[in-house]
Amino acid sequence: MVAATGGAAAVKTPFVLRRLREAGHEVRAAATDDAYRFVTPLSLSLAAGGEVLDRESWFETHGRALHLEWAAWADLLLVAPATADALASAAHGHGHDVVSALVLAGPGCVAWAPAMNGEMWANRAVQRNVEQLLGDGHAILGPAQGGMAALSESGGPGRMLEPEELVERLPELFLARDFEERTILVSAGPTREYLDPVRFLSNPSSGRMGYAVAAAAKARGARVELVSGPTTLPAPAGVEVVPVTTAQEMYDAIRERFAGCDALVMTAAVADWRSANPSGRKEPKSGERLTLELARTPDILESLAAHKGRQVVVGFAMETEEGVARAVEKARRKKLDFICLNYPTREGSAFGGEENEITVVTPAGSTEPLPRMPKRELAHIILDRVAGLLSDPS
Ligand code: C5P
């Protein structure tokens, strides 16, 4: 069942219904009064192929409690769009309108697709309510960054996920919660090594792979800490993000948290070199050449090898040649349980894109090439392996 509450993104609710029907699901629609300020009853009922549960139908049921009947019918209630007020009502157990009453009636699974201005989404009260709903076992899908009806000063996330993405994400709500009680530490993104206050050495890592692993682990019930270099990605709901800039800062953040985690998935593209003598002022450009003296950054995974206890540790290796041999060597030297090898120069692999193509390599030298797939799906495959190793460390 899809329920619309009163945000501008309610114009997209009929598309969510249509996509779900196209994917072969039976659907029903519900709407609050305020949703009808943005979408008409007729467009919702046409898209759903049936009557809409709204204030009018709710109170004209001749002795039947429709919110209870409909909640019992639904495997999933997706509230899209979900306003700050709808989240607050559910977090506090209110049942004053048809959508909050549906949530209280307890459908199998409840997911929220927040849609609001970026400042509102960032507000502590909203985040508190989101935490509460996650704690109650609800799912939060999005929000995304991007243009919205109401301008956002911060440009932060707040936009409802597109109908296609919402529908794509629904299967993850029915995942096993096999990481309950587990703490997963993830690193993501590039690091920046400053030469002077404005120039730095870095790489094109977008952070997408690590953010996908963090979101997938959260969806499977883990407590997730995400140590992230500079990226433009919004924090996955319920994931604690520890922002860092340099390799040294990432090293400190990971070292501090490693003992308390069950698994570390190190997707970050840590810069290997930093300036040996960074300048405190912007150096004026002069001459046609400049020689930089570089010093190695700390190797985070290698430094952890000596401290590794029961944790499962996963690394990533980017190679342009001799991939497998180098990956095996790294997995051994860094005491990894396995390493995900990818080829940054191949199309559709690694840096930046939504997809990745990896080969899983173990320190014993076994290799398993995986097909190219969305990073979101790949994250689950990596976590399936981590779950296997956690439950059977032998
Ligand atoms: O750079 P390299 O190919 O050795 O990276 C392999 C793995 O080691 C990656 O998981 C990366 O995050 C990690 N790494 C690290 N510290 C570095 C460089 C890489 O932990 N300084």
Coordinates of C-alpha atoms and ligand atoms in Angstrom, one line a residue:
M1 CA 0.0 0.0 0.0
V2 CA 1.2 3.5 -0.8
A3 CA 0.1 6.4 1.3
A4 CA 0.6 10.1 0.4
T5 CA 0.9 12.8 3.0
G6 CA 0.9 16.6 2.3
G7 CA 4.1 17.4 0.5
A8 CA 4.7 18.8 -3.0
A9 CA 6.2 15.4 -4.0
A10 CA 2.6 13.9 -3.7
V11 CA 2.3 14.6 -7.4
K12 CA 4.7 11.6 -7.8
T13 CA 2.6 9.2 -5.7
P14 CA 0.6 8.0 -8.7
F15 CA 3.9 7.1 -10.5
V16 CA 5.0 5.1 -7.5
L17 CA 1.7 3.2 -7.7
R18 CA 2.0 2.7 -11.4
R19 CA 5.6 1.4 -11.2
L20 CA 4.6 -1.0 -8.4
R21 CA 1.8 -2.4 -10.6
E22 CA 4.1 -2.7 -13.6
A23 CA 6.4 -4.7 -11.3
G24 CA 3.5 -7.1 -10.7
H25 CA 2.4 -6.0 -7.2
E26 CA -1.2 -5.5 -6.1
V27 CA -1.5 -2.0 -4.8
R28 CA -3.8 0.2 -2.8
A29 CA -3.6 4.0 -2.1
A30 CA -4.2 6.1 0.9
A31 CA -4.0 9.8 1.3
T32 CA -4.3 12.5 4.0
D33 CA -6.4 15.6 3.4
D34 CA -3.2 17.7 2.9
A35 CA -2.0 15.2 0.2
Y36 CA -5.0 16.3 -1.8
R37 CA -3.6 19.8 -2.0
F38 CA -1.0 18.4 -4.4
V39 CA -2.6 15.3 -6.0
T40 CA -6.2 14.6 -6.8
P41 CA -8.3 11.7 -5.5
L42 CA -9.0 10.7 -9.1
S43 CA -5.3 10.4 -10.2
L44 CA -4.5 8.3 -7.1
S45 CA -7.5 6.0 -7.6
L46 CA -6.7 5.6 -11.4
A47 CA -3.1 4.7 -10.6
A48 CA -4.1 2.3 -7.9
G49 CA -6.9 0.8 -9.9
G50 CA -9.3 1.1 -7.0
E51 CA -10.8 3.2 -4.2
V52 CA -8.5 5.4 -2.1
L53 CA -8.5 5.2 1.7
D54 CA -9.0 8.9 2.7
R55 CA -10.9 10.8 5.4
E56 CA -14.1 10.4 3.4
S57 CA -14.0 6.6 2.7
W58 CA -12.6 6.0 6.2
F59 CA -15.7 7.6 7.9
E60 CA -18.2 6.1 5.5
T61 CA -17.5 2.4 6.1
H62 CA -20.8 1.3 7.6
G63 CA -19.3 -0.4 10.7
R64 CA -16.0 -1.5 9.2
A65 CA -12.6 -0.3 10.4
L66 CA -10.9 0.2 7.1
H67 CA -7.5 1.2 8.5
L68 CA -7.4 -2.1 10.4
E69 CA -8.5 -4.1 7.3
W70 CA -6.1 -2.4 5.0
A71 CA -3.2 -2.6 7.3
A72 CA -3.8 -6.4 7.7
W73 CA -4.0 -6.8 3.9
A74 CA -0.7 -5.0 3.2
D75 CA 2.7 -6.6 3.3
L76 CA 4.2 -3.1 3.1
L77 CA 3.0 0.4 3.8
L78 CA 5.1 2.9 1.9
V79 CA 4.5 6.5 2.9
A80 CA 5.6 8.5 -0.1
P81 CA 5.9 11.4 0.3
A82 CA 6.4 11.5 4.1
T83 CA 6.3 15.0 5.6
A84 CA 8.1 15.9 8.8
D85 CA 4.7 15.9 10.5
A86 CA 3.9 12.4 9.3
L87 CA 7.2 11.1 10.7
A88 CA 6.6 13.0 14.0
S89 CA 3.1 11.6 14.3
A90 CA 4.3 8.0 13.8
A91 CA 7.3 8.4 16.0
H92 CA 5.0 9.5 18.8
G93 CA 2.2 7.0 18.2
H94 CA -0.4 9.5 17.1
G95 CA -3.4 8.2 15.0
H96 CA -5.2 11.4 14.1
D97 CA -5.4 10.9 10.4
V98 CA -5.9 8.0 8.1
V99 CA -2.1 7.5 7.4
S100 CA -1.0 7.7 11.0
A101 CA -3.9 5.3 11.9
L102 CA -2.7 2.9 9.3
V103 CA 0.8 2.9 10.7
L104 CA -0.6 2.3 14.2
A105 CA -2.6 -0.6 12.9
G106 CA 0.7 -2.4 12.2
P107 CA 1.1 -3.4 8.6
G108 CA 3.8 -6.0 8.0
C109 CA 6.5 -3.5 7.2
V110 CA 6.5 0.3 7.1
A111 CA 8.8 2.4 4.9
W112 CA 9.0 6.2 4.7
A113 CA 10.1 8.2 1.7
P114 CA 10.8 11.6 3.4
A115 CA 10.3 14.7 1.3
M116 CA 10.9 18.1 2.8
N117 CA 13.2 21.1 2.6
G118 CA 16.9 20.4 3.4
E119 CA 16.9 22.5 6.6
M120 CA 13.8 20.7 7.9
W121 CA 15.4 17.3 7.2
A122 CA 18.6 18.3 9.0
N123 CA 16.6 19.5 12.0
R124 CA 17.4 17.6 15.2
A125 CA 13.8 17.0 16.0
V126 CA 13.2 15.4 12.6
Q127 CA 16.4 13.3 13.0
R128 CA 15.3 12.3 16.5
N129 CA 12.0 11.0 15.0
V130 CA 13.8 9.2 12.3
E131 CA 16.0 7.5 14.9
Q132 CA 12.8 6.5 16.8
L133 CA 11.2 5.0 13.7
L134 CA 14.3 3.1 12.7
G135 CA 14.4 1.8 16.3
D136 CA 10.8 0.7 15.9
G137 CA 11.9 -1.4 12.9
H138 CA 10.6 1.0 10.2
A139 CA 12.7 1.7 7.1
I140 CA 13.7 5.2 5.7
L141 CA 14.3 5.4 2.0
G142 CA 16.2 8.6 1.1
P143 CA 15.9 11.5 0.9
A144 CA 18.1 12.5 -2.0
Q145 CA 20.0 15.6 -2.8
G146 CA 18.6 17.7 -5.6
G147 CA 16.1 20.4 -6.7
M148 CA 12.9 20.8 -4.6
A149 CA 9.7 22.8 -4.8
A150 CA 10.8 24.9 -1.8
L151 CA 14.3 26.3 -2.0
S152 CA 16.9 25.0 0.5
E153 CA 19.7 27.4 1.6
S154 CA 21.9 24.5 2.5
G155 CA 21.3 22.4 -0.6
G156 CA 21.3 19.4 1.7
P157 CA 19.2 16.3 1.1
G158 CA 15.4 16.5 1.4
R159 CA 14.1 15.5 -2.0
M160 CA 12.0 12.4 -2.3
L161 CA 13.6 9.5 -4.1
E162 CA 12.3 9.1 -7.6
P163 CA 9.4 6.5 -8.0
E164 CA 11.7 4.1 -9.9
E165 CA 14.3 4.2 -7.2
L166 CA 11.8 3.7 -4.5
V167 CA 10.4 0.6 -6.2
E168 CA 13.9 -0.7 -6.8
R169 CA 14.7 -0.3 -3.1
L170 CA 11.7 -2.2 -1.7
P171 CA 13.1 -5.7 -1.9
E172 CA 15.8 -4.7 0.6
L173 CA 13.1 -4.1 3.2
F174 CA 12.4 -7.8 3.3
L175 CA 16.0 -8.7 3.9
A176 CA 17.2 -10.9 6.7
R177 CA 18.3 -8.8 9.7
D178 CA 21.5 -10.9 10.0
F179 CA 23.6 -8.0 11.3
E180 CA 21.5 -7.3 14.4
E181 CA 23.8 -6.7 17.4
R182 CA 26.8 -6.3 15.0
T183 CA 28.9 -3.2 14.6
I184 CA 30.2 -2.6 11.1
L185 CA 32.9 -0.1 10.4
V186 CA 33.1 1.2 6.8
S187 CA 35.5 3.6 5.2
A188 CA 34.6 5.4 2.0
G189 CA 35.7 8.1 -0.4
P190 CA 39.0 9.7 -1.2
T191 CA 41.4 11.4 1.2
R192 CA 43.0 14.8 0.5
E193 CA 46.6 15.5 1.2
Y194 CA 47.2 19.3 1.2
L195 CA 50.3 20.8 -0.4
D196 CA 49.2 24.2 0.9
P197 CA 45.9 25.6 2.2
V198 CA 44.2 25.3 -1.2
R199 CA 46.0 22.6 -3.3
F200 CA 45.8 18.9 -2.5
L201 CA 46.6 15.5 -3.9
S202 CA 43.5 13.2 -4.2
N203 CA 41.7 10.8 -6.5
P204 CA 38.2 10.6 -8.1
S205 CA 36.6 8.3 -5.6
S206 CA 33.0 9.2 -5.2
G207 CA 32.4 7.2 -2.0
R208 CA 29.4 5.4 -3.5
M209 CA 30.7 1.9 -2.9
G210 CA 31.3 2.5 0.8
Y211 CA 28.0 4.4 1.3
A212 CA 26.2 1.5 -0.4
V213 CA 27.9 -1.0 2.0
A214 CA 27.0 1.2 5.0
A215 CA 23.3 1.5 3.9
A216 CA 23.1 -2.2 3.2
A217 CA 24.5 -3.1 6.6
K218 CA 22.1 -0.7 8.3
A219 CA 19.2 -2.3 6.4
R220 CA 20.3 -5.7 7.7
G221 CA 20.2 -4.5 11.3
A222 CA 23.8 -3.5 12.0
R223 CA 25.1 -0.5 13.9
V224 CA 27.1 1.2 11.3
E225 CA 30.0 3.7 11.6
L226 CA 31.0 5.3 8.3
V227 CA 34.4 7.0 8.2
S228 CA 34.2 9.1 5.1
G229 CA 36.6 11.3 3.2
P230 CA 35.1 14.3 1.3
T231 CA 32.1 13.2 -0.8
T232 CA 28.9 14.9 -1.9
L233 CA 26.7 11.9 -0.8
P234 CA 24.0 12.2 1.8
A235 CA 24.5 10.1 5.0
P236 CA 22.4 6.9 4.8
A237 CA 19.6 7.1 7.3
G238 CA 20.6 5.9 10.8
V239 CA 24.3 5.7 9.9
E240 CA 26.8 7.6 12.0
V241 CA 29.2 9.4 9.6
V242 CA 32.6 10.4 10.8
P243 CA 33.9 13.0 8.3
V244 CA 37.7 13.0 7.8
T245 CA 39.9 14.7 5.2
T246 CA 43.5 13.3 5.3
A247 CA 44.8 9.7 5.4
Q248 CA 46.2 10.5 8.8
E249 CA 42.7 11.5 10.0
M250 CA 41.2 8.4 8.5
Y251 CA 43.9 6.3 10.2
D252 CA 43.1 7.9 13.6
A253 CA 39.3 7.5 13.2
I254 CA 39.6 3.8 12.1
R255 CA 42.2 2.9 14.7
E256 CA 40.0 4.4 17.4
R257 CA 37.0 2.4 16.4
F258 CA 38.5 -0.9 15.2
A259 CA 38.6 -2.7 18.5
G260 CA 34.8 -2.2 18.9
C261 CA 33.7 -3.5 15.6
D262 CA 32.8 -6.9 14.3
A263 CA 33.8 -6.2 10.7
L264 CA 35.7 -3.5 8.8
V265 CA 35.0 -2.9 5.1
M266 CA 37.7 -0.6 3.8
T267 CA 36.4 0.8 0.5
A268 CA 38.2 4.1 0.9
A269 CA 40.7 5.2 -1.8
V270 CA 43.3 6.4 0.7
A271 CA 46.0 8.6 -0.9
D272 CA 49.4 6.9 -0.8
W273 CA 51.4 10.1 -0.7
R274 CA 51.2 13.4 1.1
S275 CA 53.5 16.4 0.8
A276 CA 56.6 15.9 2.9
N277 CA 56.6 19.6 3.8
P278 CA 53.1 21.2 3.4
S279 CA 53.1 25.0 3.3
G280 CA 51.0 27.0 5.7
R281 CA 50.4 29.7 3.0
K282 CA 49.3 29.5 -0.6
E283 CA 52.6 29.4 -2.6
P284 CA 52.5 31.8 -5.5
K285 CA 53.2 30.1 -8.8
S286 CA 56.6 30.8 -10.3
G287 CA 58.8 29.1 -12.9
E288 CA 57.7 26.4 -15.3
R289 CA 58.4 23.4 -13.1
L290 CA 57.9 22.5 -9.5
T291 CA 59.4 19.5 -7.7
L292 CA 57.4 18.1 -4.8
E293 CA 58.8 16.0 -2.1
L294 CA 56.3 13.4 -1.0
A295 CA 56.1 11.1 2.0
R296 CA 54.1 7.9 2.4
T297 CA 50.8 8.1 4.2
P298 CA 50.2 5.5 6.9
D299 CA 48.8 2.2 5.5
I300 CA 45.6 1.9 7.7
L301 CA 44.9 -1.8 7.0
E302 CA 48.4 -2.9 7.3
S303 CA 48.8 -1.2 10.7
L304 CA 45.6 -3.0 11.9
A305 CA 47.0 -6.4 10.9
A306 CA 48.8 -6.7 14.2
H307 CA 45.7 -5.8 16.2
K308 CA 43.3 -8.0 14.4
G309 CA 41.3 -10.2 16.7
R310 CA 38.0 -11.8 15.8
Q311 CA 37.1 -9.0 13.3
V312 CA 36.4 -9.7 9.7
V313 CA 38.4 -7.3 7.5
V314 CA 37.7 -6.6 3.9
G315 CA 39.8 -4.5 1.6
F316 CA 39.5 -3.2 -2.0
A317 CA 42.3 -3.2 -4.5
M318 CA 42.5 -1.2 -7.7
E319 CA 44.9 -2.5 -10.2
T320 CA 45.5 -1.8 -13.8
E321 CA 47.6 -4.9 -14.3
E322 CA 48.6 -8.2 -12.6
G323 CA 45.5 -7.7 -10.5
V324 CA 45.1 -11.1 -9.0
A325 CA 48.7 -11.7 -7.9
R326 CA 48.9 -8.2 -6.4
A327 CA 45.6 -8.6 -4.7
V328 CA 46.6 -11.9 -3.1
E329 CA 49.8 -10.3 -1.9
K330 CA 47.9 -7.4 -0.3
A331 CA 45.3 -9.7 1.3
R332 CA 48.1 -11.7 2.9
R333 CA 50.2 -8.7 4.0
K334 CA 47.2 -6.8 5.4
K335 CA 45.7 -10.0 7.0
L336 CA 42.4 -9.5 5.1
D337 CA 39.7 -12.1 5.0
F338 CA 39.2 -11.2 1.4
I339 CA 39.8 -8.4 -1.0
C340 CA 37.6 -7.0 -3.8
L341 CA 39.7 -6.4 -6.9
N342 CA 38.6 -4.0 -9.5
Y343 CA 40.1 -2.4 -12.6
P344 CA 39.6 1.4 -12.6
T345 CA 40.4 1.7 -16.3
R346 CA 37.7 -0.7 -17.3
E347 CA 34.4 0.8 -18.3
G348 CA 31.7 0.5 -15.6
S349 CA 34.2 -0.4 -12.9
A350 CA 35.1 1.4 -9.7
F351 CA 35.5 5.1 -9.6
G352 CA 32.5 7.3 -9.6
G353 CA 29.7 5.3 -11.3
E354 CA 26.7 3.6 -9.9
E355 CA 28.0 0.2 -11.0
N356 CA 31.1 -1.9 -10.2
E357 CA 32.6 -5.1 -11.4
I358 CA 34.9 -6.9 -8.9
T359 CA 36.6 -10.2 -8.4
V360 CA 36.7 -11.5 -4.9
V361 CA 40.2 -12.7 -4.0
T362 CA 41.2 -14.5 -0.9
P363 CA 44.6 -14.7 0.8
A364 CA 44.7 -18.4 -0.2
G365 CA 44.5 -17.3 -3.8
S366 CA 41.0 -18.3 -4.7
T367 CA 39.2 -15.9 -7.1
E368 CA 35.5 -15.4 -7.8
P369 CA 34.7 -12.9 -10.6
L370 CA 31.3 -11.3 -10.2
P371 CA 29.3 -9.7 -13.0
R372 CA 29.0 -6.0 -13.3
M373 CA 26.2 -4.8 -11.1
P374 CA 24.8 -1.8 -9.2
K375 CA 27.0 -1.0 -6.2
R376 CA 23.9 -1.4 -4.0
E377 CA 23.6 -5.0 -5.0
L378 CA 27.3 -5.6 -4.8
A379 CA 27.2 -4.3 -1.2
H380 CA 24.8 -7.1 -0.2
I381 CA 27.0 -9.8 -1.8
I382 CA 30.0 -8.5 0.1
L383 CA 28.0 -8.5 3.3
D384 CA 26.7 -12.0 2.6
R385 CA 30.3 -13.1 2.7
V386 CA 31.0 -11.1 5.8
A387 CA 28.0 -12.6 7.5
G388 CA 29.2 -16.1 6.6
L389 CA 32.7 -15.4 8.1
L390 CA 31.2 -13.9 11.2
S391 CA 29.0 -16.9 11.9
D392 CA 31.7 -19.4 10.9
P393 CA 35.1 -17.9 11.6
S394 CA 37.0 -21.2 10.8
Ligands
C5P1 O1 46.4 1.1 -1.9 P1 46.3 -0.4 -1.8 O2 46.0 -1.0 -3.2 O3 47.3 -1.0 -1.0 O4 44.8 -0.5 -1.1 C1 44.3 -1.7 -0.7 C2 43.4 -1.6 0.5 O5 44.2 -0.9 1.5 C3 42.2 -0.8 0.3 O6 41.1 -1.4 1.0 C4 42.5 0.6 1.0 O7 41.4 1.2 1.5 C5 43.5 0.2 2.0 N1 44.5 1.2 2.3 C6 44.8 1.6 3.6 N2 45.7 2.6 3.8 C7 46.4 3.2 2.8 C8 46.2 2.8 1.5 C9 45.2 1.8 1.2 O8 44.2 1.1 4.5 N3 47.3 4.1 3.1

